[in-house]
Amino acid sequence: MTRPKILVVGAGFAGVECLRRLERRLSPAEAELVLVSPSDYQLYLPLLPHVAAGVLTPQSVAVSLRRRLRRTRICPGGAIGIDPEAKVCVVRKVTGEVVAEPYDQLVLAAGSTTRTFDIPGLRDHGRGMKSLAEAAYLRDHVIAQLDIAAATTDEAERAARLQFVVVGGGYAGTETAAYLQRLTSAAVGRYPRLDRAQIRWHLVDVAPRLLPELGEKLGEKAMATLRYRGIEFSLGTSVASVDATTVKLTDGRTLPSHTLIWTAGVSASPLVATLGAETVRGRLAATPQLTVPGFDGLFAAGDAAAVPDLAKGGDAVCPPTAQHAQRQGKALAENILARLRGAPLKPYVHKDLGLVVDLGGVDAVSKPLGLELHGLPAQAVARGYHLLALPTLTARTRVVTNWTLNALAGDDFVRTDFQSRRPGTLQDFESATSYLTPDQVREHSRPLAART
Ligand SMILES: Cc1cc2nc3c(=O)[nH]c(=O)nc-3n(C[C@H](O)[C@H](O)[C@H](O)COP(=O)(O)OP(=O)(O)OC[C@H]3O[C@@H](n4cnc5c(N)ncnc54)[C@H](O)[C@@H]3O)c2cc1C
């Protein structure tokens, strides 16, 4: 008898946790495990702001898939379409070749991409914070602004180079602004021609409050801390347009700046749209059992899926966080096992453990299990949480070593220049994959599957 093939798309929190559980619970004779992934690492996204600021090396947050997964076959490439009727996933391999991967059970765990709106110039000039390369580009870009500001004799150019705008007052934007502000504030001491007072950081959000996930008190605490460090806030405001040298805000102000960092939300992976299935605000509508209604053999988890939040009840769906993605991955693996063994599937239930927001140094706010903390206790919880959540002992050791080295010796503020030939904008990163429409998927999948 042939073994059923379980195909997982996406090597993030949900996909890798699911495969690790399946590797442990299924013998090789029981199922074939395949992972489709464009990268050979699992990225620990919550520490990306530390990478952008040079506190951590990029390798510290990229965990080797070949270390984590022992018997899963890795298909290196990106899924560009799924044909749920033929049970075929169409993959563009890293070689450029397009292949069909038939499956018995498919786990869609392709995460999310940066959500952009129809704002003139945003995709061409905005910079994202969602991948390792984007974090590394951002670091080089910010240091380059200091270099150019120190070199120019044009006062207006210097002011524009030293003005930075971050959009998004959630944890990703707040941590990014906080960490990069620390970077520029520490670096400026090494530039005799620059003065700390010339550097301006703005945090912009359309919502009236910072960090709404943490409640009013902690949001205000975080704002007070960052304001004291010189970050300016524009809440209830968004970006009207952006070009290479200016950011126009919806309140009518124009900020001369060469840096717009966009972290205002995420959209589910465009792979979801290739299915032609029901979605909830772009995320694939999933059942509490992490299946996709009406699609045999299809499961979904993480940022790509709208999974009902049974702990909250009502119409609530689980927020797009690593905390949920990781746990959904494990629950999903158990449900695949149940499906293979003819047992009933179990619903996913998880009560949010809270959120930690690391603002750099001893500054932090966190709300573990409803307890509101700020300052050093919050930072201890934040760092402890990340150390526990990092997937391997090697990654934890790298992170602790980097944190310690940075605290003791600081940063050298060098830019690598590896990235200087690419624009590094949202458009530059997101145009990398072109997905198929549901009709195109069918055109590709059937002949490819017949040949496979
Ligand atoms: C800066 C930042 C800070 C954050 N901080 C926190 C935090 O403190 N706490 C928290 O809980 N959450 C945090 N998050 C959110 C958290 O990282 C995400 O919710 C989580 O990564 C989602 O997990 P996932 O498995 O769904 O997707 P991901 O972890 O994003 O993984 C998706 C994977 O799918 C791959 N992929 C994408 N498209 C395809 C394709 N077509 N074919 C094959 N593979 C594909 C990607 O390469 C990636 O490896 C943060 C996010 C960011 C950006």
Short mmCIF file of C-alpha atoms and ligand atoms in Angstrom, two decimals:
data_model
loop_
_atom_site.label_atom_id
_atom_site.label_comp_id
_atom_site.label_asym_id
_atom_site.label_seq_id
_atom_site.Cartn_x
_atom_site.Cartn_y
_atom_site.Cartn_z
CA MET A 1 0.00 0.00 0.00
CA THR A 2 1.33 3.51 -0.84
CA ARG A 3 1.92 5.86 2.05
CA PRO A 4 -0.29 8.98 2.26
CA LYS A 5 1.62 12.17 1.40
CA ILE A 6 1.34 15.11 3.77
CA LEU A 7 2.46 18.33 2.12
CA VAL A 8 3.14 21.39 4.26
CA VAL A 9 3.43 24.78 2.56
CA GLY A 10 5.44 27.29 4.58
CA ALA A 11 8.29 26.83 7.08
CA GLY A 12 7.12 29.31 9.69
CA PHE A 13 5.84 28.84 13.22
CA ALA A 14 2.77 26.84 12.14
CA GLY A 15 4.36 24.71 9.39
CA VAL A 16 7.49 23.66 11.25
CA GLU A 17 5.68 22.88 14.53
CA CYS A 18 3.21 20.76 12.59
CA LEU A 19 5.96 18.80 10.85
CA ARG A 20 7.98 18.27 14.03
CA ARG A 21 4.93 16.81 15.74
CA LEU A 22 4.18 14.60 12.72
CA GLU A 23 7.80 13.40 12.58
CA ARG A 24 7.53 12.35 16.22
CA ARG A 25 4.09 10.76 16.04
CA LEU A 26 4.19 8.99 12.66
CA SER A 27 6.61 6.28 11.59
CA PRO A 28 8.22 6.68 8.15
CA ALA A 29 6.09 3.75 6.94
CA GLU A 30 2.88 5.58 7.90
CA ALA A 31 3.26 8.76 5.83
CA GLU A 32 5.55 10.71 3.53
CA LEU A 33 6.26 14.23 4.80
CA VAL A 34 7.13 17.02 2.37
CA LEU A 35 7.76 20.71 3.04
CA VAL A 36 7.58 23.40 0.34
CA SER A 37 9.75 26.32 1.41
CA PRO A 38 11.61 29.05 -0.48
CA SER A 39 14.15 29.39 2.34
CA ASP A 40 16.15 26.79 4.24
CA TYR A 41 15.50 28.36 7.62
CA GLN A 42 12.67 29.09 10.02
CA LEU A 43 12.60 32.78 10.89
CA TYR A 44 11.93 33.98 14.43
CA LEU A 45 10.18 37.19 13.35
CA PRO A 46 9.59 38.76 16.81
CA LEU A 47 13.31 39.55 17.08
CA LEU A 48 13.64 41.18 13.63
CA PRO A 49 13.83 44.71 15.13
CA HIS A 50 16.93 43.53 17.05
CA VAL A 51 18.46 42.45 13.72
CA ALA A 52 17.62 45.78 12.08
CA ALA A 53 19.31 47.58 14.96
CA GLY A 54 22.38 45.32 14.85
CA VAL A 55 21.80 43.99 18.37
CA LEU A 56 21.48 40.48 16.89
CA THR A 57 23.19 39.02 13.84
CA PRO A 58 20.77 37.79 11.14
CA GLN A 59 21.88 34.18 11.73
CA SER A 60 20.71 34.33 15.37
CA VAL A 61 17.05 34.40 14.33
CA ALA A 62 17.25 32.07 11.32
CA VAL A 63 17.04 28.46 12.47
CA SER A 64 18.21 25.81 10.01
CA LEU A 65 15.37 23.61 8.75
CA ARG A 66 17.84 20.80 8.19
CA ARG A 67 18.67 20.96 11.89
CA ARG A 68 15.01 21.04 12.98
CA LEU A 69 13.48 18.49 10.59
CA ARG A 70 15.02 15.05 10.40
CA ARG A 71 13.04 13.09 7.85
CA THR A 72 10.87 15.60 6.00
CA ARG A 73 11.74 16.01 2.32
CA ILE A 74 12.26 19.70 1.61
CA CYS A 75 11.06 20.90 -1.78
CA PRO A 76 12.98 24.19 -2.22
CA GLY A 77 10.68 26.72 -3.83
CA GLY A 78 7.41 28.57 -3.45
CA ALA A 79 3.89 27.22 -3.94
CA ILE A 80 2.23 29.35 -6.63
CA GLY A 81 -1.16 27.66 -6.70
CA ILE A 82 -3.26 24.88 -5.20
CA ASP A 83 -5.79 22.78 -7.09
CA PRO A 84 -7.93 21.30 -4.30
CA GLU A 85 -10.00 19.12 -6.67
CA ALA A 86 -7.02 17.40 -8.27
CA LYS A 87 -5.17 17.56 -4.88
CA VAL A 88 -2.10 19.08 -6.47
CA CYS A 89 0.09 21.94 -5.33
CA VAL A 90 1.95 23.81 -8.11
CA VAL A 91 5.46 24.79 -7.02
CA ARG A 92 8.02 27.06 -8.64
CA LYS A 93 11.30 25.57 -7.50
CA VAL A 94 14.33 27.73 -6.75
CA THR A 95 15.72 26.59 -10.11
CA GLY A 96 12.75 28.25 -11.86
CA GLU A 97 11.24 24.90 -12.87
CA VAL A 98 7.47 24.57 -12.24
CA VAL A 99 6.46 21.20 -10.79
CA ALA A 100 3.31 19.54 -9.46
CA GLU A 101 3.32 18.09 -5.96
CA PRO A 102 0.30 15.81 -5.53
CA TYR A 103 -0.86 15.39 -1.93
CA ASP A 104 -3.29 13.48 0.24
CA GLN A 105 -3.34 16.07 3.04
CA LEU A 106 -2.16 19.65 2.54
CA VAL A 107 -1.32 22.12 5.29
CA LEU A 108 -1.48 25.73 4.14
CA ALA A 109 0.82 27.65 6.50
CA ALA A 110 2.29 30.28 4.18
CA GLY A 111 1.90 33.14 6.67
CA SER A 112 1.29 36.72 5.60
CA THR A 113 2.77 39.62 3.67
CA THR A 114 2.93 43.31 4.51
CA ARG A 115 -0.46 44.92 3.92
CA THR A 116 -0.13 47.98 1.73
CA PHE A 117 -2.91 50.32 0.68
CA ASP A 118 -3.42 52.37 -2.42
CA ILE A 119 -1.15 55.13 -1.15
CA PRO A 120 0.74 56.86 -3.98
CA GLY A 121 4.44 55.97 -3.88
CA LEU A 122 4.17 53.57 -0.94
CA ARG A 123 5.22 50.38 -2.70
CA ASP A 124 8.06 52.14 -4.56
CA HIS A 125 9.50 54.03 -1.61
CA GLY A 126 8.24 52.36 1.60
CA ARG A 127 10.35 49.74 3.36
CA GLY A 128 8.97 46.64 5.07
CA MET A 129 9.95 44.72 8.18
CA LYS A 130 8.74 41.22 7.51
CA SER A 131 11.77 39.28 6.33
CA LEU A 132 15.40 38.83 7.29
CA ALA A 133 16.54 40.61 4.14
CA GLU A 134 14.25 43.57 4.84
CA ALA A 135 15.67 43.90 8.37
CA ALA A 136 19.25 43.74 7.04
CA TYR A 137 18.44 46.28 4.29
CA LEU A 138 16.88 48.60 6.80
CA ARG A 139 19.96 48.58 8.98
CA ASP A 140 22.21 49.44 6.04
CA HIS A 141 19.77 52.09 4.85
CA VAL A 142 19.57 53.82 8.24
CA ILE A 143 23.35 53.86 8.71
CA ALA A 144 23.73 55.12 5.14
CA GLN A 145 21.46 58.08 6.03
CA LEU A 146 23.84 59.02 8.86
CA ASP A 147 26.85 58.70 6.53
CA ILE A 148 25.22 60.90 3.88
CA ALA A 149 24.01 63.45 6.45
CA ALA A 150 27.55 63.73 7.82
CA ALA A 151 29.02 64.12 4.33
CA THR A 152 26.62 66.68 2.84
CA THR A 153 27.05 70.43 3.10
CA ASP A 154 23.40 71.02 2.20
CA GLU A 155 21.47 71.70 5.43
CA ALA A 156 18.07 70.76 3.96
CA GLU A 157 19.43 67.45 2.68
CA ARG A 158 21.00 66.73 6.07
CA ALA A 159 17.70 67.39 7.86
CA ALA A 160 15.83 65.09 5.46
CA ARG A 161 18.40 62.32 5.84
CA LEU A 162 18.09 62.52 9.62
CA GLN A 163 14.29 62.37 9.68
CA PHE A 164 12.79 58.85 9.88
CA VAL A 165 9.13 57.85 9.69
CA VAL A 166 7.69 54.55 10.95
CA VAL A 167 4.04 53.76 10.21
CA GLY A 168 2.23 51.28 12.47
CA GLY A 169 1.70 51.58 16.21
CA GLY A 170 1.34 47.84 16.85
CA TYR A 171 4.17 45.77 18.36
CA ALA A 172 6.12 45.44 15.09
CA GLY A 173 6.19 49.19 14.34
CA THR A 174 6.71 50.28 17.94
CA GLU A 175 9.63 47.90 18.50
CA THR A 176 11.16 48.83 15.13
CA ALA A 177 10.98 52.56 15.87
CA ALA A 178 12.29 52.05 19.41
CA TYR A 179 15.22 49.89 18.35
CA LEU A 180 16.26 51.99 15.36
CA GLN A 181 15.99 55.20 17.38
CA ARG A 182 18.43 53.65 19.87
CA LEU A 183 20.71 52.74 16.98
CA THR A 184 20.83 56.28 15.57
CA SER A 185 21.08 57.86 18.98
CA ALA A 186 24.11 55.70 19.90
CA ALA A 187 25.70 55.97 16.44
CA VAL A 188 25.58 59.76 16.29
CA GLY A 189 28.34 59.98 18.90
CA ARG A 190 30.74 58.54 16.30
CA TYR A 191 29.95 61.32 13.79
CA PRO A 192 31.66 64.57 14.88
CA ARG A 193 29.63 66.61 12.35
CA LEU A 194 26.24 65.38 13.59
CA ASP A 195 24.27 66.37 16.64
CA ARG A 196 21.75 64.10 18.42
CA ALA A 197 19.17 66.90 18.39
CA GLN A 198 19.15 66.83 14.58
CA ILE A 199 17.79 63.26 14.46
CA ARG A 200 14.01 62.96 14.37
CA TRP A 201 11.91 59.81 14.58
CA HIS A 202 8.15 59.85 13.95
CA LEU A 203 5.72 57.07 14.75
CA VAL A 204 2.49 57.40 12.78
CA ASP A 205 -0.72 55.40 13.18
CA VAL A 206 -4.27 55.89 12.06
CA ALA A 207 -5.52 54.52 15.42
CA PRO A 208 -5.88 56.96 18.33
CA ARG A 209 -3.70 54.81 20.66
CA LEU A 210 -0.35 53.09 20.63
CA LEU A 211 -0.23 49.32 21.19
CA PRO A 212 -4.02 48.84 21.52
CA GLU A 213 -3.37 45.10 22.17
CA LEU A 214 -1.88 46.03 25.58
CA GLY A 215 -4.63 48.32 26.83
CA GLU A 216 -4.68 52.07 27.42
CA LYS A 217 -2.38 52.24 30.47
CA LEU A 218 0.54 50.31 28.98
CA GLY A 219 0.11 52.00 25.60
CA GLU A 220 0.48 55.38 27.32
CA LYS A 221 3.43 54.12 29.36
CA ALA A 222 5.20 53.02 26.16
CA MET A 223 4.45 56.39 24.55
CA ALA A 224 5.83 58.30 27.54
CA THR A 225 9.02 56.21 27.49
CA LEU A 226 9.56 56.72 23.78
CA ARG A 227 8.65 60.41 23.91
CA TYR A 228 11.30 60.89 26.59
CA ARG A 229 13.78 59.33 24.15
CA GLY A 230 12.74 61.83 21.48
CA ILE A 231 10.28 59.88 19.33
CA GLU A 232 7.40 62.03 18.07
CA PHE A 233 3.90 60.57 17.68
CA SER A 234 1.23 61.34 15.10
CA LEU A 235 -1.81 59.28 16.06
CA GLY A 236 -5.13 59.37 14.22
CA THR A 237 -3.06 60.12 11.11
CA SER A 238 -1.84 58.16 8.11
CA VAL A 239 0.33 58.66 5.06
CA ALA A 240 -1.24 60.46 2.09
CA SER A 241 1.68 59.94 -0.31
CA VAL A 242 5.38 59.29 -0.36
CA ASP A 243 8.23 59.86 -2.78
CA ALA A 244 12.01 59.49 -2.56
CA THR A 245 12.47 62.61 -0.42
CA THR A 246 9.15 63.42 1.29
CA VAL A 247 6.37 61.80 3.29
CA LYS A 248 3.01 63.60 3.18
CA LEU A 249 0.68 62.90 6.10
CA THR A 250 -3.11 62.97 5.96
CA ASP A 251 -3.16 65.84 8.48
CA GLY A 252 -1.56 68.05 5.80
CA ARG A 253 2.05 68.01 7.07
CA THR A 254 4.95 67.23 4.76
CA LEU A 255 8.01 65.61 6.32
CA PRO A 256 11.22 65.76 4.28
CA SER A 257 12.58 62.21 4.70
CA HIS A 258 14.30 59.43 2.77
CA THR A 259 12.99 56.74 5.12
CA LEU A 260 9.45 55.44 5.43
CA ILE A 261 9.16 52.14 7.28
CA TRP A 262 5.76 50.54 6.78
CA THR A 263 4.49 48.04 9.38
CA ALA A 264 0.77 48.86 9.28
CA GLY A 265 -0.69 45.37 9.31
CA VAL A 266 -0.47 42.14 7.39
CA SER A 267 -2.49 40.37 4.67
CA ALA A 268 -2.70 36.61 4.28
CA SER A 269 -0.32 35.03 1.77
CA PRO A 270 -1.55 35.56 -1.84
CA LEU A 271 -1.50 31.75 -2.13
CA VAL A 272 -4.90 31.74 -0.36
CA ALA A 273 -6.54 33.48 -3.33
CA THR A 274 -5.42 30.73 -5.74
CA LEU A 275 -7.83 28.30 -4.03
CA GLY A 276 -10.99 30.26 -4.76
CA ALA A 277 -12.18 29.44 -1.20
CA GLU A 278 -14.08 31.52 1.35
CA THR A 279 -11.97 34.10 3.16
CA VAL A 280 -12.35 36.32 6.22
CA ARG A 281 -10.59 39.65 5.61
CA GLY A 282 -8.26 37.87 3.16
CA ARG A 283 -7.43 34.97 5.51
CA LEU A 284 -8.60 31.48 4.57
CA ALA A 285 -11.79 30.67 6.50
CA ALA A 286 -10.94 27.63 8.65
CA THR A 287 -12.95 25.57 11.13
CA PRO A 288 -11.94 25.28 14.81
CA GLN A 289 -10.49 21.88 13.79
CA LEU A 290 -8.19 23.78 11.35
CA THR A 291 -9.78 22.21 8.28
CA VAL A 292 -11.09 24.22 5.33
CA PRO A 293 -14.84 23.59 4.85
CA GLY A 294 -15.71 21.99 1.51
CA PHE A 295 -12.10 21.10 0.65
CA ASP A 296 -11.15 17.49 1.29
CA GLY A 297 -7.64 17.02 2.71
CA LEU A 298 -7.00 20.72 3.22
CA PHE A 299 -5.87 22.19 6.56
CA ALA A 300 -4.76 25.74 7.35
CA ALA A 301 -3.08 27.52 10.26
CA GLY A 302 -1.19 30.63 11.30
CA ASP A 303 -1.43 34.11 9.76
CA ALA A 304 -2.85 32.71 6.48
CA ALA A 305 -5.92 31.25 8.22
CA ALA A 306 -8.90 32.79 10.00
CA VAL A 307 -9.37 30.27 12.82
CA PRO A 308 -12.28 30.89 15.21
CA ASP A 309 -11.00 32.02 18.61
CA LEU A 310 -13.03 29.71 20.86
CA ALA A 311 -11.45 31.17 24.01
CA LYS A 312 -12.96 34.58 23.12
CA GLY A 313 -16.15 33.29 21.55
CA GLY A 314 -18.57 35.10 19.24
CA ASP A 315 -17.22 35.94 15.79
CA ALA A 316 -13.66 36.39 17.05
CA VAL A 317 -10.83 34.87 15.04
CA CYS A 318 -7.35 34.21 16.41
CA PRO A 319 -5.04 37.21 15.91
CA PRO A 320 -2.05 36.77 13.58
CA THR A 321 0.59 36.05 16.20
CA ALA A 322 3.41 33.55 16.60
CA GLN A 323 1.79 32.45 19.84
CA HIS A 324 -1.27 31.15 17.98
CA ALA A 325 0.56 29.96 14.84
CA GLN A 326 2.91 27.71 16.82
CA ARG A 327 0.11 26.14 18.86
CA GLN A 328 -2.16 25.75 15.83
CA GLY A 329 0.67 23.89 14.06
CA LYS A 330 0.78 21.32 16.86
CA ALA A 331 -3.00 20.99 17.10
CA LEU A 332 -3.21 20.60 13.35
CA ALA A 333 -0.68 17.74 13.39
CA GLU A 334 -2.81 15.93 15.97
CA ASN A 335 -5.87 16.37 13.74
CA ILE A 336 -4.04 14.99 10.71
CA LEU A 337 -3.11 11.95 12.81
CA ALA A 338 -6.73 11.62 13.89
CA ARG A 339 -7.85 11.84 10.26
CA LEU A 340 -5.37 9.11 9.20
CA ARG A 341 -6.50 6.89 12.08
CA GLY A 342 -10.23 7.49 11.66
CA ALA A 343 -10.56 9.29 15.02
CA PRO A 344 -12.59 12.48 15.63
CA LEU A 345 -10.79 15.82 15.12
CA LYS A 346 -10.41 18.19 18.07
CA PRO A 347 -11.07 21.95 18.06
CA TYR A 348 -8.18 24.37 18.64
CA VAL A 349 -8.59 26.40 21.84
CA HIS A 350 -5.93 28.67 23.30
CA LYS A 351 -6.31 31.53 25.73
CA ASP A 352 -3.91 34.31 24.82
CA LEU A 353 -0.94 34.46 27.20
CA GLY A 354 -0.44 38.19 26.60
CA LEU A 355 2.11 40.25 24.77
CA VAL A 356 5.62 41.51 25.37
CA VAL A 357 6.99 44.66 23.74
CA ASP A 358 10.74 45.20 24.01
CA LEU A 359 11.68 48.86 23.54
CA GLY A 360 15.43 48.31 23.92
CA GLY A 361 17.77 48.60 26.92
CA VAL A 362 15.71 48.39 30.11
CA ASP A 363 12.63 49.82 28.42
CA ALA A 364 9.71 47.47 27.82
CA VAL A 365 6.00 46.99 28.44
CA SER A 366 4.37 43.60 28.78
CA LYS A 367 1.16 42.00 29.88
CA PRO A 368 1.80 38.35 30.73
CA LEU A 369 -1.43 36.61 31.82
CA GLY A 370 -3.13 39.99 32.35
CA LEU A 371 -0.41 41.40 34.64
CA GLU A 372 0.63 44.91 33.52
CA LEU A 373 4.39 45.46 33.71
CA HIS A 374 6.80 48.12 32.51
CA GLY A 375 10.52 48.86 32.78
CA LEU A 376 12.95 46.23 33.99
CA PRO A 377 10.39 43.58 35.11
CA ALA A 378 8.65 43.86 31.72
CA GLN A 379 11.99 43.57 29.95
CA ALA A 380 12.91 40.47 31.99
CA VAL A 381 9.60 38.89 30.98
CA ALA A 382 10.08 39.90 27.31
CA ARG A 383 13.59 38.51 27.04
CA GLY A 384 12.66 35.38 29.02
CA TYR A 385 9.68 34.81 26.76
CA HIS A 386 11.77 35.04 23.60
CA LEU A 387 14.40 32.70 25.02
CA LEU A 388 11.76 30.10 25.80
CA ALA A 389 10.03 30.57 22.44
CA LEU A 390 13.18 30.37 20.29
CA PRO A 391 13.13 26.96 18.63
CA THR A 392 16.58 25.53 19.43
CA LEU A 393 19.25 25.66 22.13
CA THR A 394 21.74 26.86 19.51
CA ALA A 395 19.47 29.79 18.60
CA ARG A 396 18.99 30.67 22.27
CA THR A 397 22.73 30.58 22.88
CA ARG A 398 23.41 32.79 19.83
CA VAL A 399 20.77 35.29 20.96
CA VAL A 400 21.99 35.48 24.58
CA THR A 401 25.59 35.86 23.41
CA ASN A 402 24.62 38.65 21.01
CA TRP A 403 22.52 40.46 23.62
CA THR A 404 25.36 40.25 26.14
CA LEU A 405 28.02 41.37 23.66
CA ASN A 406 25.87 44.29 22.57
CA ALA A 407 25.17 45.34 26.15
CA LEU A 408 28.86 45.23 27.05
CA ALA A 409 30.59 46.43 23.88
CA GLY A 410 27.88 48.27 21.93
CA ASP A 411 27.69 48.33 18.15
CA ASP A 412 30.20 49.28 15.44
CA PHE A 413 27.50 50.79 13.16
CA VAL A 414 29.01 49.42 9.97
CA ARG A 415 26.91 48.78 6.90
CA THR A 416 27.68 45.73 4.84
CA ASP A 417 26.88 47.27 1.43
CA PHE A 418 25.81 43.82 0.21
CA GLN A 419 22.46 45.38 -0.47
CA SER A 420 23.44 48.62 -2.16
CA ARG A 421 22.50 47.46 -5.66
CA ARG A 422 18.83 46.79 -4.86
CA PRO A 423 16.23 49.38 -3.91
CA GLY A 424 15.08 47.25 -0.94
CA THR A 425 11.55 48.67 -1.09
CA LEU A 426 8.21 46.90 -0.51
CA GLN A 427 7.79 46.55 -4.28
CA ASP A 428 11.27 45.10 -4.65
CA PHE A 429 10.58 42.33 -2.12
CA GLU A 430 6.95 41.55 -2.86
CA SER A 431 7.18 41.23 -6.63
CA ALA A 432 9.52 38.25 -6.15
CA THR A 433 6.71 35.65 -6.47
CA SER A 434 3.94 35.65 -9.06
CA TYR A 435 0.94 33.53 -8.12
CA LEU A 436 -1.56 31.82 -10.42
CA THR A 437 -5.29 32.51 -10.61
CA PRO A 438 -7.61 29.53 -9.81
CA ASP A 439 -8.09 28.96 -13.58
CA GLN A 440 -4.35 29.09 -14.25
CA VAL A 441 -3.79 26.65 -11.38
CA ARG A 442 -6.10 24.12 -13.04
CA GLU A 443 -4.36 24.62 -16.41
CA HIS A 444 -0.98 23.94 -14.82
CA SER A 445 -1.79 21.27 -12.27
CA ARG A 446 -3.55 18.65 -14.37
CA PRO A 447 -0.92 18.20 -17.16
CA LEU A 448 1.94 18.55 -14.64
CA ALA A 449 0.39 15.96 -12.34
CA ALA A 450 -0.10 13.56 -15.28
CA ARG A 451 3.62 13.83 -16.07
CA THR A 452 4.77 13.45 -12.44
C1 LIG B 1 8.53 42.54 13.34
C2 LIG B 1 7.54 41.52 13.86
C3 LIG B 1 7.45 41.29 15.23
C4 LIG B 1 6.55 40.34 15.71
N1 LIG B 1 6.47 40.12 17.06
C5 LIG B 1 5.64 39.18 17.54
C6 LIG B 1 5.58 38.89 18.93
O1 LIG B 1 6.28 39.52 19.74
N2 LIG B 1 4.74 37.90 19.36
C7 LIG B 1 3.95 37.18 18.48
O2 LIG B 1 3.23 36.27 18.93
N3 LIG B 1 3.98 37.43 17.16
C8 LIG B 1 4.80 38.41 16.67
N4 LIG B 1 4.83 38.68 15.33
C9 LIG B 1 3.89 37.97 14.44
C10 LIG B 1 4.38 36.57 14.11
O3 LIG B 1 5.73 36.61 13.68
C11 LIG B 1 3.50 35.92 13.06
O4 LIG B 1 2.19 35.92 13.52
C12 LIG B 1 3.95 34.49 12.81
O5 LIG B 1 5.22 34.49 12.20
C13 LIG B 1 2.96 33.73 11.92
O6 LIG B 1 3.40 32.42 11.76
P1 LIG B 1 3.06 31.62 10.43
O7 LIG B 1 3.63 30.26 10.61
O8 LIG B 1 1.64 31.75 10.08
O9 LIG B 1 3.84 32.42 9.30
P2 LIG B 1 5.38 32.74 9.17
O10 LIG B 1 6.12 32.55 10.43
O11 LIG B 1 5.44 34.09 8.52
O12 LIG B 1 5.87 31.66 8.13
C14 LIG B 1 5.35 31.56 6.84
C15 LIG B 1 6.35 30.79 6.01
O13 LIG B 1 5.77 30.52 4.75
C16 LIG B 1 6.71 30.76 3.75
N5 LIG B 1 5.98 31.04 2.51
C17 LIG B 1 5.33 32.16 2.16
N6 LIG B 1 4.78 32.01 0.95
C18 LIG B 1 5.06 30.76 0.54
C19 LIG B 1 4.78 30.03 -0.62
N7 LIG B 1 4.06 30.55 -1.61
N8 LIG B 1 5.26 28.77 -0.73
C20 LIG B 1 5.99 28.22 0.26
N9 LIG B 1 6.30 28.88 1.40
C21 LIG B 1 5.83 30.13 1.54
C22 LIG B 1 7.53 31.93 4.25
O14 LIG B 1 8.79 31.96 3.61
C23 LIG B 1 7.63 31.57 5.73
O15 LIG B 1 8.73 30.73 5.96
C24 LIG B 1 5.73 39.62 14.81
C25 LIG B 1 5.84 39.86 13.42
C26 LIG B 1 6.74 40.80 12.96
C27 LIG B 1 6.84 41.03 11.47
#
